């Protein structure tokens, strides 16, 4: 009999109870016990619902107060010196200090910069993206002393679940090799770090065995990335070591997010009792299995339903896949499971009351996946007839969806199909365009601007909350927003910025704002997914063909332009970012959706142009993070993402209209050709934290277009001084011609306070004035 299994369940709570509990704890309004109690209730609910759906292998230790990699850091006792940790177990305050810094700022919760650790004045562990998801983990530091077991979390949760369920759950651990490869500040060869960790892992396995664990799931998702031979040998070292330990549970080595590909032989050859594979991301594992077979002595964890995307599974197709796998692997040695932890899915669909029924029908969140796993396991074990009713009902939903005009829009499809090569290029080359733009805009050297948003004060937030609740009228709300916009324009004029922004007060989130207005995209009420710590995001869902029923930003931007003679930037979110920060369709390739979004944006760009807007910024902060995990797949991704940006900014866009884009990072070396290929007239980028890196990219690669390397870090509360910014500009001018350089902060100002923003911008404008007045660099 095949078993059903889960890799992990959402842990923030159905209504984000954990978020509230820990945030109250941080602000001193909750006791540690309150947090412990909330956490325990969340775990109980998760185990209860899995049990109810008959899941055989229920995970434990998948829960976390903040992050499961941080939990593993504590488990291994690798706490960096700066946290002054010197007891036997990591306490909750040390734990949160590592997560947030000892004096974290409180208004960082909405920042979309992806680098929230930098908001704190005391240094937290670095936060970075978990593979290609929107989840972020804390980076282990391997110069933090000798590992020792310094947490009893897995044992406590194991006992708790065992008591609750009346059977042994399956503890989940981040594997030793993945922990090392995701870490930094290594002080010796990785094999030696691994040798330090293995005794701790062995101790944990032995304790779990004593507590009654039959299986343990050890996650090694780094096995799905490109690995060197040396790295591959780490897995052999690790699992030969752990396997030789006699007192231990059986090991399910779990991979996810991609196929094993070149690491197939390594993974399959490891002396463990089970191997978990992702059969959703692509067909590569499926084909490898057919070609290579599978060891007779191992259990195969067959990840057949999507742990990362929200579409209901077609159960007929999934069952076919399972039956095919069962031709290679005996059913008794199969686990039916999701492709990854369900951490990356919203909790459950029942909470969504406003979603269109056509859309709701085709969705499955974490809770709905449980039923899919139940049906599939039963179908595999007992035959299709045993689940006939479920299969038929499921098929009917898919048949109906095919007919939905909300999902399939003939016009949008025709439009995207009729795009020709010419639609991806502007009328004239950059050199000619920039001369025409300059004739219209008449900007000084080193023009100054901002990235777009200005502080979203308490007042702005509370007005929006009132409006959403219906306690103020549309008119009151928009009057208020216009007043704020007017004010911020006046302030920008007063300090002497050259290209102004309207402030984005009417936008909560740069993707949600557009998703609300585009057809084919839906926003949810409660579909929260953990991004990092207590921060959750509610990604919109692209459920069908995307098009723009009416202008989205033109009224506001035109109003803003009327307030000033200076150029006002139209402000849009780019197609790749809208797509990457949403749940995407599975029935068409992502490039098609990107192009549909691009065409909707193109209409907006040309409407803005018609309304007299001469500078239009199309933000693409998520371009880089969409890079596939496997390097050989990157070129294709960059190709279609660049094309979708160009599609949004070319046809009908006059040479005189200046297209800007913005990205919140400076790691450009790998993608600089793609950045250039965007053909944006001006790009503003993060730079203040990674100045050297950025400049290196431009030293190695001659860049022709205009660029604003951020002159100060918006994530720091400090007001930057003029001299530092002048110096930064001078350094930039050594690798870039002066006429290409713009002066701007490195990201939006939304999460900052007005008290810092205005003095900072004033100093920035002064820096531009000063450098304009100086002799060109290199002249004596
Ligand atoms: N225009 C956006 C802002 O200023 C850009 C946000 C971002 O880079 N993530 O807020
Ligand atoms: Zn940014």
PDB file of C-alpha atoms in Angstrom, residues 108 111 113 145 170 235 245 292 358 434 490 597 609 623 776:
ATOM      1  CA  UNK A 108       9.748  47.863   7.960  1.00  0.00           C
ATOM      2  CA  UNK A 111       8.968  47.134   2.437  1.00  0.00           C
ATOM      3  CA  UNK A 113      12.884  45.573  -1.145  1.00  0.00           C
ATOM      4  CA  UNK A 145      32.119  28.494  16.677  1.00  0.00           C
ATOM      5  CA  UNK A 170       7.611  12.456  10.723  1.00  0.00           C
ATOM      6  CA  UNK A 235      26.154  14.493   0.184  1.00  0.00           C
ATOM      7  CA  UNK A 245      24.648   5.380  12.846  1.00  0.00           C
ATOM      8  CA  UNK A 292      17.082   4.779 -14.953  1.00  0.00           C
ATOM      9  CA  UNK A 358     -15.558  30.379 -11.688  1.00  0.00           C
ATOM     10  CA  UNK A 434      17.899  60.540 -25.774  1.00  0.00           C
ATOM     11  CA  UNK A 490       5.133  71.086  -3.739  1.00  0.00           C
ATOM     12  CA  UNK A 597       0.240  41.955 -19.107  1.00  0.00           C
ATOM     13  CA  UNK A 609       1.802  59.836 -23.168  1.00  0.00           C
ATOM     14  CA  UNK A 623      13.198  40.541 -12.794  1.00  0.00           C
ATOM     15  CA  UNK A 776      34.817  66.982 -14.598  1.00  0.00           C
TER      16      UNK A 776
END
